[in-house]
Short mmCIF file of C-alpha atoms and ligand atoms in Angstrom, two decimals:
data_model
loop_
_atom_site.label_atom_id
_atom_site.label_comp_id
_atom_site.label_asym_id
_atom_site.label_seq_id
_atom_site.Cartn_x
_atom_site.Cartn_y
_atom_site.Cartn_z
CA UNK A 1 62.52 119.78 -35.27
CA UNK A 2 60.43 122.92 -34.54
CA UNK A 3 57.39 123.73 -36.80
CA UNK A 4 56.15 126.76 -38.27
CA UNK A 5 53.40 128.48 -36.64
CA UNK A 6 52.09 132.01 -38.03
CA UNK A 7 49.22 133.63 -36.63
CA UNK A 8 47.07 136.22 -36.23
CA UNK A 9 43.59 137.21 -34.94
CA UNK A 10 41.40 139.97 -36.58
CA UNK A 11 37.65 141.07 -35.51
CA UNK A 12 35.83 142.86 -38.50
CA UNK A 13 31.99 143.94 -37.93
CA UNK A 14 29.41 143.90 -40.49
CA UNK A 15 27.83 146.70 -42.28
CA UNK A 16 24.77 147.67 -43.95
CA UNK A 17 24.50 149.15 -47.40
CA UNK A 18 22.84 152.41 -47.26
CA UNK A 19 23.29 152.79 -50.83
CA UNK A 20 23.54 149.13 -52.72
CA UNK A 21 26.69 147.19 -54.56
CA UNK A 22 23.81 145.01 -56.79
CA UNK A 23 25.68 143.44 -59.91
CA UNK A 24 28.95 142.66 -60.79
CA UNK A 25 31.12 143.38 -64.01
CA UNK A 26 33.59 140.90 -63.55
CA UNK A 27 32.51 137.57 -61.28
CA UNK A 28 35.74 136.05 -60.78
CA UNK A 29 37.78 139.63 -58.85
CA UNK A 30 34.21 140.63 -57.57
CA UNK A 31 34.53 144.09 -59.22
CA UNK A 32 30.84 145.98 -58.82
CA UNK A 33 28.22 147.53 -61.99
CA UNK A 34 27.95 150.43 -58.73
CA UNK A 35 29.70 152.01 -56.34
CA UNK A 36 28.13 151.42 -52.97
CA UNK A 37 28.16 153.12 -49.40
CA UNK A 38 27.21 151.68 -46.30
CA UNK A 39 27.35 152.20 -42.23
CA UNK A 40 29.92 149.70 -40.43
CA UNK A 41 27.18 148.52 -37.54
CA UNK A 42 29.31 148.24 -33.85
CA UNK A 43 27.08 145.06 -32.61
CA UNK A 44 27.17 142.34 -35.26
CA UNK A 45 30.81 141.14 -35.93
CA UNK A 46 33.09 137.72 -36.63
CA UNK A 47 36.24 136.75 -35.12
CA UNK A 48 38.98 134.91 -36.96
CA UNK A 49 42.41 133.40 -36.24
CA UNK A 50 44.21 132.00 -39.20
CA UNK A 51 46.97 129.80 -38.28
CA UNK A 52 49.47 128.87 -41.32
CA UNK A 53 51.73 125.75 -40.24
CA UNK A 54 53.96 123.29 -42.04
CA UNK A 55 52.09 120.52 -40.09
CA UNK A 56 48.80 120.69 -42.03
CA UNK A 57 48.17 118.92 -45.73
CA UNK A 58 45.28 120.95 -46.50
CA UNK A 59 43.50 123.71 -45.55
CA UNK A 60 40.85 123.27 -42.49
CA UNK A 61 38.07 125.55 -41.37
CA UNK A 62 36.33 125.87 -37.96
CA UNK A 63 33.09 127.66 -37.99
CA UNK A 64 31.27 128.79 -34.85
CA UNK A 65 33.25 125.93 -32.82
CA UNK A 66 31.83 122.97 -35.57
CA UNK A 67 33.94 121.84 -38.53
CA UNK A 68 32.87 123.98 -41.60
CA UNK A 69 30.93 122.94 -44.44
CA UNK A 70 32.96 121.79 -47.70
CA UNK A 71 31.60 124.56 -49.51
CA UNK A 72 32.95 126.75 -47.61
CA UNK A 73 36.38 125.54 -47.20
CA UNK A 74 36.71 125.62 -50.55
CA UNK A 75 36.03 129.13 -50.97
CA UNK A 76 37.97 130.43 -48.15
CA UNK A 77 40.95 128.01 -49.54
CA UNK A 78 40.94 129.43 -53.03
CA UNK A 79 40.53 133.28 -51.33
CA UNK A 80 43.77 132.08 -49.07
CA UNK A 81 45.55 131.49 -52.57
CA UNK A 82 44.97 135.01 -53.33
CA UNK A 83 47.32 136.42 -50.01
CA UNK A 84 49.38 133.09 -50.15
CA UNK A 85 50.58 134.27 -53.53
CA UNK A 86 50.98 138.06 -52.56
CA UNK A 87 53.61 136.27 -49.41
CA UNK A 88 55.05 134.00 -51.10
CA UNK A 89 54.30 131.82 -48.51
CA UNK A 90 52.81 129.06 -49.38
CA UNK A 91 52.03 127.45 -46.69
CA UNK A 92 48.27 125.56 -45.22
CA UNK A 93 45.87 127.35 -42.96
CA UNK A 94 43.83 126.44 -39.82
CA UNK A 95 41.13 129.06 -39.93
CA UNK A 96 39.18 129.46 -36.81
CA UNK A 97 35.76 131.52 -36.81
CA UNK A 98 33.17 132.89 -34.67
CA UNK A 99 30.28 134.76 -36.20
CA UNK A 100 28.64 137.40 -34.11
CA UNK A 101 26.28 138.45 -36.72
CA UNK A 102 21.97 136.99 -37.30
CA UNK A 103 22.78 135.67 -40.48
CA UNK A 104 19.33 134.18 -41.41
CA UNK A 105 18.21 137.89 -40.63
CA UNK A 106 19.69 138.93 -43.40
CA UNK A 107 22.79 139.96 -42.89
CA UNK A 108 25.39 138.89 -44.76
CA UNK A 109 28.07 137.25 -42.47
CA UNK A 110 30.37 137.37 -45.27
CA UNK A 111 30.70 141.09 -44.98
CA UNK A 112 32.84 140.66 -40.92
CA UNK A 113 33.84 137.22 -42.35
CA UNK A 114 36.44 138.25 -45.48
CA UNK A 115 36.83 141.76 -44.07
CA UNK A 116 38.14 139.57 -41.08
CA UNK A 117 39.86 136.45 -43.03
CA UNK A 118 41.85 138.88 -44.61
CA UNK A 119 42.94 141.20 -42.15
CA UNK A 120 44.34 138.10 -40.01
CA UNK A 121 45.41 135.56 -42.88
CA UNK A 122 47.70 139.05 -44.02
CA UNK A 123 48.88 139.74 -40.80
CA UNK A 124 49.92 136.31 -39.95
CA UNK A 125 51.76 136.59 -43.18
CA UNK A 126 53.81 138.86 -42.22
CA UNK A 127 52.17 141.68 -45.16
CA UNK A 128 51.72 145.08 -43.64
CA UNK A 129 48.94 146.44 -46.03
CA UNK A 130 47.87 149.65 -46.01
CA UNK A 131 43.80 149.68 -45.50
CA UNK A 132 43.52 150.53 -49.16
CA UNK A 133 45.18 147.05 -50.05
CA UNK A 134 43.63 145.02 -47.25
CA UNK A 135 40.23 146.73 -48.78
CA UNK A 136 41.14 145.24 -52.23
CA UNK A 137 42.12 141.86 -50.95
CA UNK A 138 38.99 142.00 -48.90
CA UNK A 139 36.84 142.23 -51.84
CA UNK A 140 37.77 139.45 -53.80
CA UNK A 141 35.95 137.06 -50.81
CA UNK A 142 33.16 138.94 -50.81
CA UNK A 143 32.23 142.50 -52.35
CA UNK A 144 30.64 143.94 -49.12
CA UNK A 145 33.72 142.60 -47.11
CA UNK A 146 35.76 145.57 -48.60
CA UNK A 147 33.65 148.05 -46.57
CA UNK A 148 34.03 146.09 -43.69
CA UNK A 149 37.96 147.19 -43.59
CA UNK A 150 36.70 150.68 -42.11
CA UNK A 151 34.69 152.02 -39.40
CA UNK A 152 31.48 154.40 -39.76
CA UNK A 153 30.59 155.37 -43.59
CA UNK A 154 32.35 154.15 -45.98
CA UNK A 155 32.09 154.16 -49.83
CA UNK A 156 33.32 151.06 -52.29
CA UNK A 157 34.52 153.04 -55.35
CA UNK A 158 33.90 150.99 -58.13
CA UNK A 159 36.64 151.37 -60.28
CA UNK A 160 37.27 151.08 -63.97
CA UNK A 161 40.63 148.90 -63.79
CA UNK A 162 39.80 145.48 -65.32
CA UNK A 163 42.31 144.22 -62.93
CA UNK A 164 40.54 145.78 -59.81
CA UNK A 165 43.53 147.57 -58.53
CA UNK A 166 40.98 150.75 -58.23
CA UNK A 167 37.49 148.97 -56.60
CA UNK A 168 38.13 149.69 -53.17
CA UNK A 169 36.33 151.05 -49.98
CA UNK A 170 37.79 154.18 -48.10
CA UNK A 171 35.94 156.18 -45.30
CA UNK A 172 33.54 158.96 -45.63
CA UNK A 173 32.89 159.95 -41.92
CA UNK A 174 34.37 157.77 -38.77
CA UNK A 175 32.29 156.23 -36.63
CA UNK A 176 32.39 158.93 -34.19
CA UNK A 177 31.69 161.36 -36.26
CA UNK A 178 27.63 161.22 -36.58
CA UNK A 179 25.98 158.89 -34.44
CA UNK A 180 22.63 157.12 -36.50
CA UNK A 181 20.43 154.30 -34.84
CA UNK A 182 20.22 151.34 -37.38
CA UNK A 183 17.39 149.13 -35.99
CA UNK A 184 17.40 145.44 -37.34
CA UNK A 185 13.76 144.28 -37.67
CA UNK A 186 13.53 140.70 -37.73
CA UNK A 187 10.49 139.78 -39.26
CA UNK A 188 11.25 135.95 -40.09
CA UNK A 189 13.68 133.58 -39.77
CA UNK A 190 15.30 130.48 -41.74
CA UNK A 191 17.80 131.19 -44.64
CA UNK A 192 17.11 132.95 -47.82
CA UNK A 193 15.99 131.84 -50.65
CA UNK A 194 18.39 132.97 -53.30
CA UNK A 195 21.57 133.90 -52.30
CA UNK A 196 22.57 137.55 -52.81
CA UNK A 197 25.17 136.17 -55.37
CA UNK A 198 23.22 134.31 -57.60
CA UNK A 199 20.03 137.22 -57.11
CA UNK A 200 22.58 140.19 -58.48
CA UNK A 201 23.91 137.65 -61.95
CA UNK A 202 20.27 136.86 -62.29
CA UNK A 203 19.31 140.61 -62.44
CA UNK A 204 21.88 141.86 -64.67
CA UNK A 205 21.69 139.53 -67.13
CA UNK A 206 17.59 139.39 -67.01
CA UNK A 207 16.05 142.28 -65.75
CA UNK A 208 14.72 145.11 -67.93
CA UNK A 209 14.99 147.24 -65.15
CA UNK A 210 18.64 146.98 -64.63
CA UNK A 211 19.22 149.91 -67.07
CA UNK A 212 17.21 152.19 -64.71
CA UNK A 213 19.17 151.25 -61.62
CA UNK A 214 22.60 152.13 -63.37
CA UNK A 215 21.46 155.42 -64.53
CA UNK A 216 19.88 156.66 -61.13
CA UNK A 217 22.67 155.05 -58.48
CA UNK A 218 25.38 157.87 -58.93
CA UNK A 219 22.98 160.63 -58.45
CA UNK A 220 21.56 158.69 -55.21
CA UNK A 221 25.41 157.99 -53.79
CA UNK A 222 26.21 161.54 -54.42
CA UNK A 223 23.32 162.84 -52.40
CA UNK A 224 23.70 160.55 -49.64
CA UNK A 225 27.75 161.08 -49.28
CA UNK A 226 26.45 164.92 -49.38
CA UNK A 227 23.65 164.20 -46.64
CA UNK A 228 26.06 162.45 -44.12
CA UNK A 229 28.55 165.33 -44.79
CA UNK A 230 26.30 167.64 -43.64
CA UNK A 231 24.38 164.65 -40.87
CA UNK A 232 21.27 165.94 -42.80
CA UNK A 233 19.32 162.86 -41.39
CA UNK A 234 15.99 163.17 -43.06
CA UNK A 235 18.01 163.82 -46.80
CA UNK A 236 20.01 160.39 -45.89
CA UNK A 237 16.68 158.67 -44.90
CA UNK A 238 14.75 159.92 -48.00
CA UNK A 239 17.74 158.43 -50.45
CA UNK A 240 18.55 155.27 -48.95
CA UNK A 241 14.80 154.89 -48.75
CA UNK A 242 14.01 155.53 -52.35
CA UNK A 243 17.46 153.62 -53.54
CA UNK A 244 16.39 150.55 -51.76
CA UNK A 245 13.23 150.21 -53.43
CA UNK A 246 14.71 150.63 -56.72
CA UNK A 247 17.27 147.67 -55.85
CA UNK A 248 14.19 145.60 -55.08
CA UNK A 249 12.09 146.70 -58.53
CA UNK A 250 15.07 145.70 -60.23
CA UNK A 251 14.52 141.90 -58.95
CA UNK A 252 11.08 141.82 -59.76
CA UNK A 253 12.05 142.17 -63.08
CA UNK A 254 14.04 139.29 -63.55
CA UNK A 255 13.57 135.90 -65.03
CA UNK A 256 12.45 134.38 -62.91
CA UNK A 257 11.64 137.03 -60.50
CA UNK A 258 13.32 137.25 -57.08
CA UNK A 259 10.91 138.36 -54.05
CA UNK A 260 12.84 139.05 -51.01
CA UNK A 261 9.77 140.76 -49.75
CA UNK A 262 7.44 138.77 -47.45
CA UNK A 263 4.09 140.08 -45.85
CA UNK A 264 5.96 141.03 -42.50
CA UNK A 265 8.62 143.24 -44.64
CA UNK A 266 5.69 145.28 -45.95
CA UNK A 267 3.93 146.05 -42.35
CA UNK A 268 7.17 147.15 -41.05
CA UNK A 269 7.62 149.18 -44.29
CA UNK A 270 3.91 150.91 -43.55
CA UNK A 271 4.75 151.32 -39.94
CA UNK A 272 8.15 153.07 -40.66
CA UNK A 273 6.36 155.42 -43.05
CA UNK A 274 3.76 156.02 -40.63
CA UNK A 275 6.05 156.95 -38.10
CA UNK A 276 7.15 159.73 -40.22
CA UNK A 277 3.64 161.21 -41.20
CA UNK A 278 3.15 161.73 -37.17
CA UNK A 279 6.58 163.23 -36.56
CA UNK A 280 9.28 160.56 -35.74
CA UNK A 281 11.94 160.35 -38.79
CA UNK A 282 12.49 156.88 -39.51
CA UNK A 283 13.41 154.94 -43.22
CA UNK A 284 13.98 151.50 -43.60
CA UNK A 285 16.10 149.52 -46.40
CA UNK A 286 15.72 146.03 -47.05
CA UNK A 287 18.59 143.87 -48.29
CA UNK A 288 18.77 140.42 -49.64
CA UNK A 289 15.93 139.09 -47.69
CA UNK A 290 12.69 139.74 -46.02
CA UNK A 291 13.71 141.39 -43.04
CA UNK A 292 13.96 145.23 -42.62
CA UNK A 293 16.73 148.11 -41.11
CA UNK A 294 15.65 151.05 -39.79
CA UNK A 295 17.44 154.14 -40.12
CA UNK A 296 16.37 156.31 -36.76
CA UNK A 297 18.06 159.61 -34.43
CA UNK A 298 19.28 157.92 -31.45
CA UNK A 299 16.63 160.48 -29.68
CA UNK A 300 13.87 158.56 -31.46
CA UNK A 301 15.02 155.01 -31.09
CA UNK A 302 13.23 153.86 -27.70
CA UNK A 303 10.10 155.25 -28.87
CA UNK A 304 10.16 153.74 -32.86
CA UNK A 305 11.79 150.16 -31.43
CA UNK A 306 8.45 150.35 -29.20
CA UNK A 307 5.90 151.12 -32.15
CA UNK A 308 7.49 148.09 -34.07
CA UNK A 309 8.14 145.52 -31.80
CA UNK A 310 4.10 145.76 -31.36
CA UNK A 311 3.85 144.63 -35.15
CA UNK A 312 2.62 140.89 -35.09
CA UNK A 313 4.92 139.47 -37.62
CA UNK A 314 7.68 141.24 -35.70
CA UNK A 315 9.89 138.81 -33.87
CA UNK A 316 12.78 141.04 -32.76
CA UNK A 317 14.30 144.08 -32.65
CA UNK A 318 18.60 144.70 -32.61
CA UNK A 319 20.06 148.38 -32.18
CA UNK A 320 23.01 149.40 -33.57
CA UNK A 321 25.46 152.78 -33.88
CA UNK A 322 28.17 153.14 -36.27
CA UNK A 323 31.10 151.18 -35.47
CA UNK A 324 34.56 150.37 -35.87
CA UNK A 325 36.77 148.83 -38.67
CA UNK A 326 38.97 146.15 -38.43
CA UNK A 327 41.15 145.50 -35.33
CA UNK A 328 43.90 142.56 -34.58
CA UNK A 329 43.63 140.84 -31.16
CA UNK A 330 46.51 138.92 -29.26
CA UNK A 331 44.48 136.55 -28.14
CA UNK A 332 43.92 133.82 -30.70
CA UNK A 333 41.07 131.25 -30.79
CA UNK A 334 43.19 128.20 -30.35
C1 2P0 B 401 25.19 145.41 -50.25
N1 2P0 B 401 24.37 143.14 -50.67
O1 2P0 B 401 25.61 146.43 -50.81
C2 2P0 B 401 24.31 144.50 -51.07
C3 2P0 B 401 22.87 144.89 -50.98
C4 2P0 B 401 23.06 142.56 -50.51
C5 2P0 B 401 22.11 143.60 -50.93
O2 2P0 B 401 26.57 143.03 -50.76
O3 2P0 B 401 28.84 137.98 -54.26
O4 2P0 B 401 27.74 138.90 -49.98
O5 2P0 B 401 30.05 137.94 -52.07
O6 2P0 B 401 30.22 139.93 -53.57
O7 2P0 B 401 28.78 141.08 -50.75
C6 2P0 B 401 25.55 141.03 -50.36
O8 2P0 B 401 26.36 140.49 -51.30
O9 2P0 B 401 28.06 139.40 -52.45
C7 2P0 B 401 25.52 142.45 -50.61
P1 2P0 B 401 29.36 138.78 -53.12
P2 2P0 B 401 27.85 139.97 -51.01
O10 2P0 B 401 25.46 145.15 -49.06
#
């Protein structure tokens, strides 16, 4: 007797938020407080096959060529119900995946990893989903993961649908349109302390400051969607700047307090600003963790990379341009 065998392979890359998704309204669809936009990065990515077979019991997970942690599996297995359900196919999965991305820099893997779980588990399903749909399955693994769908800048509308069916990404400017330097300053490693996910619940349901982020974010997105319309670089620097430091206020007002910022965040910070004052535009954000991204004109990059890398609590330096959005590949991983 012959067995079934569906499969596909998708390769999603990361991105980085230039304006932030920082609290949820509903935990269990991931549906955001914010709208968000970010910059798909073309160097940090994960590849993922998903096999679905009648020869498996239960669902099993390969991460970067090791058997994944229960944790995990359980996640991805419950996020496989979600597309299982839309197929009516209901059938176990072999995922396979290789992560391309620093993730004890502070990036969050799961961005490439759902954007790229559901692009494949979907196509090896048989669904043909428009990018607005695989966005929206996307996002229920992981918020950021629904920006991942699309290449250059892209925005996550937030939506006001309790059931989600309007909290989606779609693209502001592809990733040929403008080309940016995004510079990822590694300033320590070893994993974060609090995880992004438990971080954002903490600050909405503590932080006094919360209030002040939700009433300032739309004015920021709308100036930065109007900045990268018009590549006005140093208008896009001075917002994603400024809205990345409110992010961070917002955690140091919650109960307990959450510090991503370490002592090597804040000379890379005062170098970046530096830079500026004698004539090289540069900003930085800072996400979930300690280490920093530098927004810089590829023109600039060789020159600022230089003047950071000589920073002593600097370990490492990774360029990126905008890149690409999600792509299948016939060639599988098993
Ligand atoms: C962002 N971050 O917009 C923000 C800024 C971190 C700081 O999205 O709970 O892994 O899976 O939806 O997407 C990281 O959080 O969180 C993140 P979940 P996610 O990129």
């Amino acid at each position: 007797m012959s067995h079934i065998r569906l499969i596909a392979t998708a390769k999603a890359n990361t991105n980085i938020a230039l304006i932030k998704y920082w609290g949820k309204r509903d935990e269990k669809l991931i549906l955001p407080m914010n709208s968000s936009l970010s910059v798909t990065l073309d160097n940090f990515y994960t590849i993922t096959t998903v096999e679905f077979t009648d020869t498996l019991t239960e669902d099993k997970l390969i991460w970067d060529q090791a058997p994944g942690n229960y944790e995990e599996l359980i996640k991805i297995s419950s996020f496989l119900d979600i597309i299982r359900k839309k197929s009516g196919i209901n059938l176990h999965a072999k995922v396979i995946t290789e992560n391309h991305v620093p993730t004890a820099a502070g990036f969050a893997s799961s961005a490439s990893g759902y954007a790229a779980l559901a692009a494949a588990a979907t196509k090896a399903l048989g669904l043909n989903l428009s990018h607005k749909e695989l966005s929206i399955i996307a996002r229920q693994g992981s918020g950021s993961a629904c920006r991942s769908v699309y290449g250059g800048f892209v925005e996550w509308q937030k939506g006001s649908m309790e059931d989600g069916s309007d909290s989606y990404a779609y693209q502001i400017l592809n990733e040929n349109a403008w080309n940016i330097t995004i510079l990822s300053v590694m300033v320590a490693s070893g994993q974060k302390k609090v995880s992004s996910r438990d971080g954002m619940k903490r600050t909405v349901e503590t932080s006094p400051f919360y209030k002040g982020w939700l009433s300032t974010v739309n004015e920021d997105l709308e100036e930065a969607k109007k900045a990268i319309r018009n590549r006005d670089f140093v208008s896009l620097g001075e917002v994603v700047e400024r809205t990345a430091l409110k992010m961070h206020a917002t955690m140091l007002g919650a109960i307990p307090p959450i510090i991503y910022l370490e002592s090597g965040t804040l000379e890379v910070m005062n170098r970046v600003q530096e830079l500026r004052q004698n004539g090289f535009p540069a900003y930085f954000t800072i996400d979930a963790g300690p280490n920093v991204k530098v927004l810089c004109q590829p023109e600039n990059e060789s020159r600022i990379k230089q003047a950071l890398m000589e920073l002593g609590s600097v370990q490492k330096v990774i360029s990126c341009n905008p890149g690409e959005g999600v792509r299948y590949l016939s060639e599988h991983l098993v």
